[in-house]
Short mmCIF file of C-alpha atoms and ligand atoms in Angstrom, two decimals:
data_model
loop_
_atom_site.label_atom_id
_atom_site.label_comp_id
_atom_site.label_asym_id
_atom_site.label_seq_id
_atom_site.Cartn_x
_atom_site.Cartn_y
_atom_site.Cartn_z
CA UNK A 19 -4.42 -14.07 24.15
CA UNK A 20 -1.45 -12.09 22.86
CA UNK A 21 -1.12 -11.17 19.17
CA UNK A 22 1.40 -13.55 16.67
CA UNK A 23 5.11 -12.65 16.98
CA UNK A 24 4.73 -11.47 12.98
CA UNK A 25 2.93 -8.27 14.01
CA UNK A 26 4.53 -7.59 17.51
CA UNK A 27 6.65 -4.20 16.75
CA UNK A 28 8.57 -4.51 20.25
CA UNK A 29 11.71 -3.05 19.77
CA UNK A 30 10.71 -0.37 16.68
CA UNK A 31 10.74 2.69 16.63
CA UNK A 32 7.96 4.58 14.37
CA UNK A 33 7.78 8.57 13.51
CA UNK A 34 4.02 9.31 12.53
CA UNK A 35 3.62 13.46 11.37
CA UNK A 36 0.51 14.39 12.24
CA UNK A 37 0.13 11.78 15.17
CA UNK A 38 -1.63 14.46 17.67
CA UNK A 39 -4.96 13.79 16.19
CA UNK A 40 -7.29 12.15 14.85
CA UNK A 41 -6.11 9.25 12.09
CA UNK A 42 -2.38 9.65 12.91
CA UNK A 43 -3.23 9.56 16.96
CA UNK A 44 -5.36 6.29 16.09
CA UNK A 45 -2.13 4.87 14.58
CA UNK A 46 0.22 6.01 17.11
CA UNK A 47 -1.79 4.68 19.92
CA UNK A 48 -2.28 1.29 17.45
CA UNK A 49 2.36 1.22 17.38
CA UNK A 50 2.34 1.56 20.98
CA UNK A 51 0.14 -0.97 21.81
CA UNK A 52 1.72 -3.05 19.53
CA UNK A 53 5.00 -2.24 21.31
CA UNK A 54 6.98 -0.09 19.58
CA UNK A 55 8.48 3.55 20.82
CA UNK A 56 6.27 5.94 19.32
CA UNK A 57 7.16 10.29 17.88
CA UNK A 58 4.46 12.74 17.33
CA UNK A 59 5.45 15.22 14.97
CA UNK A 60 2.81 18.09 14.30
CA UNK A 61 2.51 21.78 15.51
CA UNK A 62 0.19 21.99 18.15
CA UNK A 63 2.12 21.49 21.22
CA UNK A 64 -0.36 20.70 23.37
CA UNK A 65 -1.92 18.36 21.74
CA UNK A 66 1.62 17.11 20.88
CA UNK A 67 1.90 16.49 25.10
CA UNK A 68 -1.54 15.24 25.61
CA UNK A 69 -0.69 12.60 23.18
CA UNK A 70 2.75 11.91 23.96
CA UNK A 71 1.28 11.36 27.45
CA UNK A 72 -1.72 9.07 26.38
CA UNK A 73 1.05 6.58 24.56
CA UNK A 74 3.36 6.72 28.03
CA UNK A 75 0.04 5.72 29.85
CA UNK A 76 -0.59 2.66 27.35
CA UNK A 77 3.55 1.85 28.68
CA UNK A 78 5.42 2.71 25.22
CA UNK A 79 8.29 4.84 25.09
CA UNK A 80 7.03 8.33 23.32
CA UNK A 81 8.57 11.33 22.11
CA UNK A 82 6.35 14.44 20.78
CA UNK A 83 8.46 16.80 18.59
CA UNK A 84 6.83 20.16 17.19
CA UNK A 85 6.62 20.37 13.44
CA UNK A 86 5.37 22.12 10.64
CA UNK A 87 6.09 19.60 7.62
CA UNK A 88 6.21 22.65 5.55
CA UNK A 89 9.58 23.98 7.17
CA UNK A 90 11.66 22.18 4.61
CA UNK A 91 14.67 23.28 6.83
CA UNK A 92 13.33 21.77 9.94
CA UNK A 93 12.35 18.05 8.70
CA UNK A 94 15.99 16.73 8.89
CA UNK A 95 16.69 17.90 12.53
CA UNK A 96 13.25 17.09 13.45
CA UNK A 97 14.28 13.05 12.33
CA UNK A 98 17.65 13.63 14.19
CA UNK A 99 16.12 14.36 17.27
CA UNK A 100 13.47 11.44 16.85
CA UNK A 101 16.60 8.86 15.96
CA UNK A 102 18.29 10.84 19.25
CA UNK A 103 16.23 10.11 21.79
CA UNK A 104 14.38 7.30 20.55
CA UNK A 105 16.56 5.15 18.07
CA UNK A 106 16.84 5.00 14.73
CA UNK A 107 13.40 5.24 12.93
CA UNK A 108 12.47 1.84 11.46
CA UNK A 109 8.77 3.20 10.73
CA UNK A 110 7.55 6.44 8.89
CA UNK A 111 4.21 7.00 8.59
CA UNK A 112 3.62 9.81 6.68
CA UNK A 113 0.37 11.24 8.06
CA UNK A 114 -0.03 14.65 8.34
CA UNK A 115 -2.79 16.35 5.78
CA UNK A 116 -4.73 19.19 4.80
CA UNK A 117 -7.59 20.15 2.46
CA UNK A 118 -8.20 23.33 1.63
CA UNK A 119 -10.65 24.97 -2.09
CA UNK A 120 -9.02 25.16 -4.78
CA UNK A 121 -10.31 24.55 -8.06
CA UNK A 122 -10.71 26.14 -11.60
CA UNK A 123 -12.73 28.62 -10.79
CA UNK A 124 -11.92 29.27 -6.59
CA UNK A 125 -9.18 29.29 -4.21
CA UNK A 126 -5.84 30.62 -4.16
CA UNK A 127 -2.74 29.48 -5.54
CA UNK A 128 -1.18 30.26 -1.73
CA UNK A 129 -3.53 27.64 -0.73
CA UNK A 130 -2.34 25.31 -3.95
CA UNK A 131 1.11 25.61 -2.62
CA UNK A 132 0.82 24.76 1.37
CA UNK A 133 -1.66 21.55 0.75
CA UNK A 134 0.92 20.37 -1.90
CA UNK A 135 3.17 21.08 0.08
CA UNK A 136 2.29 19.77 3.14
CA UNK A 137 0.71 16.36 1.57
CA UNK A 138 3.05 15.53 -0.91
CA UNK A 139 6.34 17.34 -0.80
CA UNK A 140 6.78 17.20 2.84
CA UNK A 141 5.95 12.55 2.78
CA UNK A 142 8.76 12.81 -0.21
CA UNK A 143 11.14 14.80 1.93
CA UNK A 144 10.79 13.02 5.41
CA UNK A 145 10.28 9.25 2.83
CA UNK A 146 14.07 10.25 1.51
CA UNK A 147 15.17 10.90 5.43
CA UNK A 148 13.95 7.91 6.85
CA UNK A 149 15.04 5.52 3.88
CA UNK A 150 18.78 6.38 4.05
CA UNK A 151 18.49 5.83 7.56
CA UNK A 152 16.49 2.30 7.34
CA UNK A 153 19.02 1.28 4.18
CA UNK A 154 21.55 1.48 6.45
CA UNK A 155 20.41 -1.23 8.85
CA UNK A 156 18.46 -2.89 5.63
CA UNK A 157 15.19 -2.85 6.81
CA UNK A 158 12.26 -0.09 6.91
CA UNK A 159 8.36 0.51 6.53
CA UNK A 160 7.18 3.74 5.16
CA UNK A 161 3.37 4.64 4.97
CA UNK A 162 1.61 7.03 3.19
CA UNK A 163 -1.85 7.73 4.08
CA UNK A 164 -3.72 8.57 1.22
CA UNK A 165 -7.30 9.38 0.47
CA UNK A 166 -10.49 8.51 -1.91
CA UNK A 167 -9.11 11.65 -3.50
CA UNK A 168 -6.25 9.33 -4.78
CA UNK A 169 -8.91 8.04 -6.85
CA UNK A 170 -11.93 9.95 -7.53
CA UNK A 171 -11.92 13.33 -8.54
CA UNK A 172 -12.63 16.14 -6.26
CA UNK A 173 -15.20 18.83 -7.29
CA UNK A 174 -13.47 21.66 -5.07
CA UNK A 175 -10.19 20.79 -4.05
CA UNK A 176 -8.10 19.95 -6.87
CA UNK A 177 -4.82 20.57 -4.71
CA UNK A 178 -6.07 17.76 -1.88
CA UNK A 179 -6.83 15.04 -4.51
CA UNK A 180 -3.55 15.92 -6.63
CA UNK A 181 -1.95 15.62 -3.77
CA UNK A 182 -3.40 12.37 -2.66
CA UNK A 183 -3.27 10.79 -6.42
CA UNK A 184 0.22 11.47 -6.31
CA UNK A 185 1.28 10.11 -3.34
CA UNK A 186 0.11 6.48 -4.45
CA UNK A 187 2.10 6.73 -7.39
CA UNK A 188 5.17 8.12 -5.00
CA UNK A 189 4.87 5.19 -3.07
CA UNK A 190 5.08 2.94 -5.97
CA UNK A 191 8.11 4.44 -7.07
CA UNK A 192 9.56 4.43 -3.97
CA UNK A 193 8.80 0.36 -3.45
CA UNK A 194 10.35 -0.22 -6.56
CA UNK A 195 13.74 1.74 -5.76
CA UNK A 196 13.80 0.52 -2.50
CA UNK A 197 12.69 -2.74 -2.06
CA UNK A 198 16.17 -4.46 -2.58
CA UNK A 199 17.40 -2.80 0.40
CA UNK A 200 14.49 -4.92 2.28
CA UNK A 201 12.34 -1.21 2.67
CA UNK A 202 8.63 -1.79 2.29
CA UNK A 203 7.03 1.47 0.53
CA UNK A 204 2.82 1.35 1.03
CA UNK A 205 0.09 3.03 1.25
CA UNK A 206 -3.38 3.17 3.10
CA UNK A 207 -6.46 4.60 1.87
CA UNK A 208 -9.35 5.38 4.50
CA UNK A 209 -12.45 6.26 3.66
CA UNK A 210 -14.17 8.64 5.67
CA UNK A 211 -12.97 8.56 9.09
CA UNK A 212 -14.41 10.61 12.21
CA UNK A 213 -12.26 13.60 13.08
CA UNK A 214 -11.33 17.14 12.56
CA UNK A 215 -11.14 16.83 9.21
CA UNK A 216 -14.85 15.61 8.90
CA UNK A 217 -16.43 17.05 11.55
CA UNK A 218 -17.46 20.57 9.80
CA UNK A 219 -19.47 17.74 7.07
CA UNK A 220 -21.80 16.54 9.42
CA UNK A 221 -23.91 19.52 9.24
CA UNK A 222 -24.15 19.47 5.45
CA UNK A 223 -25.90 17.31 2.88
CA UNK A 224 -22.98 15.63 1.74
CA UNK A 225 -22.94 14.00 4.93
CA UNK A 226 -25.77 12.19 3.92
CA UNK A 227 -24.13 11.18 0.52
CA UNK A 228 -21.40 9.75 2.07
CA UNK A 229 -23.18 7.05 4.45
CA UNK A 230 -25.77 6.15 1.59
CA UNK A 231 -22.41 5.70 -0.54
CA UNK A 232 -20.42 3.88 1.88
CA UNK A 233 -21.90 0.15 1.63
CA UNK A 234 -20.85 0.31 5.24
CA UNK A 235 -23.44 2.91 5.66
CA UNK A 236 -21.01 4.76 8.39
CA UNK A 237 -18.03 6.67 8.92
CA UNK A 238 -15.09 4.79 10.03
CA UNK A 239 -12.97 5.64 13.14
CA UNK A 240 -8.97 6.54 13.56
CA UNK A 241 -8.54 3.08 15.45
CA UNK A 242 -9.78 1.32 12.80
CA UNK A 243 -6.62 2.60 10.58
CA UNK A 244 -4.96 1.07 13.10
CA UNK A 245 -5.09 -2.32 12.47
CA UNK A 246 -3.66 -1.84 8.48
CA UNK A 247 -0.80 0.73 9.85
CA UNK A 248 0.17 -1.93 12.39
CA UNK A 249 0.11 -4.76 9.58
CA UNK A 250 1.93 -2.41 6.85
CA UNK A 251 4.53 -1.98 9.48
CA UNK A 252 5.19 -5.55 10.83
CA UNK A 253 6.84 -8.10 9.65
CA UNK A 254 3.88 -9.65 8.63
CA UNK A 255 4.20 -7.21 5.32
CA UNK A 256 7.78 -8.05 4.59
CA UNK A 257 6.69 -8.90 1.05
CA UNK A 258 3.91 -6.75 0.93
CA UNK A 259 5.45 -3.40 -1.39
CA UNK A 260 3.78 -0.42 -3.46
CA UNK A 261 0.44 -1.62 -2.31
CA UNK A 262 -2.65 0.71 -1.23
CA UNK A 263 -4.54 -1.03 1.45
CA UNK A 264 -8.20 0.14 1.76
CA UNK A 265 -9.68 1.27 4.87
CA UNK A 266 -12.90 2.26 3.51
CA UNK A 267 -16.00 0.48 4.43
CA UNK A 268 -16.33 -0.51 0.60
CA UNK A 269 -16.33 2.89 -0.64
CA UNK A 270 -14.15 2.47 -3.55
CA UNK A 271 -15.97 -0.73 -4.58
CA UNK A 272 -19.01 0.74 -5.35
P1 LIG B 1 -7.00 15.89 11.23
O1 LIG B 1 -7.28 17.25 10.70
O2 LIG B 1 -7.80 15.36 12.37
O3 LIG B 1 -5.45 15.74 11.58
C1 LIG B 1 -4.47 16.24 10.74
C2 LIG B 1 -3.15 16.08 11.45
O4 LIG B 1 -2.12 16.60 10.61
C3 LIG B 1 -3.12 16.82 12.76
O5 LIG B 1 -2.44 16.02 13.70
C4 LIG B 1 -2.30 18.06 12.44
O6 LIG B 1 -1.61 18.49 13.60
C5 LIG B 1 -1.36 17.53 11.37
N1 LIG B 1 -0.85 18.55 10.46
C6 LIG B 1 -1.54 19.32 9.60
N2 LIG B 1 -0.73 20.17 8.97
C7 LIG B 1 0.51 19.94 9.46
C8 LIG B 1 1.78 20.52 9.23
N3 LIG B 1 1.96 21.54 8.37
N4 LIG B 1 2.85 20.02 9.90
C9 LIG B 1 2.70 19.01 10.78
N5 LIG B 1 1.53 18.43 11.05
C10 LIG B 1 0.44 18.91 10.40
O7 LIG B 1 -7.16 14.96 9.96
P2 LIG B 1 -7.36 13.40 9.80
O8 LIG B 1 -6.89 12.66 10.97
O9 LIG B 1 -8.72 13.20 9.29
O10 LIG B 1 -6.38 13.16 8.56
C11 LIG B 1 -5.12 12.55 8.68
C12 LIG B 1 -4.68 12.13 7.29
O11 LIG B 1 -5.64 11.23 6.74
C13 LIG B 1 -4.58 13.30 6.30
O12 LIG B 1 -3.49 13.09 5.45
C14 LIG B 1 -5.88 13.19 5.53
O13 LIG B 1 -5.76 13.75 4.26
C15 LIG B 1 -6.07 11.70 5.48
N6 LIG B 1 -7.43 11.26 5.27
C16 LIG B 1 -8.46 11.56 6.13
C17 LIG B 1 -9.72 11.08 5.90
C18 LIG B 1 -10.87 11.31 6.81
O14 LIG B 1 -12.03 10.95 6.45
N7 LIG B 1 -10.68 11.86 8.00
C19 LIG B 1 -10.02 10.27 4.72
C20 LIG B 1 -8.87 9.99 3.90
C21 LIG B 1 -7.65 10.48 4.17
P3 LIG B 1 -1.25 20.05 13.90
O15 LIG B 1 -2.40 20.87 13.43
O16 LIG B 1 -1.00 20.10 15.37
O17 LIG B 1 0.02 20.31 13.12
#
């Protein structure tokens, strides 16, 4: 049985940043099933390929295009040559993240910088790109992938949940200035997901936090952001704007 015409994305063309991996890859591999032509923007190359090749096996078009999101000067040409050689982008998911320490009393400012960067200035940036592309043809979906950290505070990295907090109320603003142009601005929030983000937790204590506070009791996985992304991004969501959709396993509900 084939999925309703309201979430088919045939014919779209998404950009997810950070789609090599983990999350972003569960996403990307959600679009193309879904149908639409799918770019991979993040800096590993080869893991750039061996995703780029995984979506041509499931039979979407795919592009993979090498970027650090915290080259301000290469985000515009790095949208050109996704609107190139793909079309022009009617999806942004704005993926890519990083966590590093830094609190009141650890880290370095360096390290401030590059996760602000890289979360939040960086989704603003490539947001601005894609929305005077999509107001152009009067229709457009941009996601931002938050984080509990949008939320809750963070003990140790003050820069990650800034970041995160922030990019909820970025995407509300955004809805709001661009919603007459027919350009959906949302947001998911996962809990916490399997991948190289989490992996290094396992091993610690706070592992064990997290499944006795997840009323889940387990760690989600990248494909099941897949389903909200695909949702957030179909027509399905045309009046669906400045929301955060949670992907948690009931961890902000309890
Ligand atoms: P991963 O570490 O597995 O993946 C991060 C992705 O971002 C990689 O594809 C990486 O590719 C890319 N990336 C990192 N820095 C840059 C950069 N400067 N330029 C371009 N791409 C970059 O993390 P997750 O999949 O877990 O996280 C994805 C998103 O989901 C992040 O925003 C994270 O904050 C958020 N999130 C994750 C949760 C979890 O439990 N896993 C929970 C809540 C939110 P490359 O290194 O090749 O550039």
């Amino acid at each position: 049985m084939s999925a309703p015409a309201m979430f088919d994305l045939a014919g779209r063309v998404a950009a997810v940043t950070g789609g090599n991996g983990g999350i972003g890859l569960g996403i990307a591999r959600g679009f193309a099933e879904a149908g639409a032509a799918v770019a991979i923007l993040a800096r590993d190359e080869a893991k750039n390929h061996a995703a780029r090749d995984e979506l041509i096996a499931l039979g979407a078009r795919a592009l993979a295009v090498r970027l650090d999101v915290t080259d301000r000067a290469a985000l515009a040409p790095a949208m050109a040559e996704v609107e190139r050689e793909l079309g022009p982008i009617d999806i942004l998911v704005n993926n890519a993240g990083i966590a590093r320490p830094v609190g009141a009393t650890r880290g370095e400012l360096a390290d401030w910088d590059r996760v602000i960067e890289t979360n939040l200035n960086a989704a603003f940036i490539l947001a601005r790109l894609a929305a005077r592309s999509m107001i152009a043809r009067r229709r457009g979906k941009i996601i931002n992938i938050g984080s509990e950290y949008s939320l809750f505070g963070n003990p140790i990295a003050h820069s990650y949940s800034a970041s995160k907090g922030a990019l909820i109320q970025l995407t509300k603003s955004m809805a709001v200035e661009l919603a007459a142009h027919n350009i959906q601005v949302n947001a998911i929030v996962p809990g916490w997901i399997e991948s190289d983000m989490t992996a290094p937790m396992k091993s610690r204590p706070f592992y064990q936090e997290v499944l006795r506070r997840t009323p889940a009791a387990r760690l989600g996985t990248p494909a099941e952001c897949a389903g909200a992304a695909i949702f957030l991004a179909s027509s399905a969501a045309d009046f669906v704007t400045g929301a955060t959709l949670f992907v948690d396993g009931g961890y902000s509900i309890k």
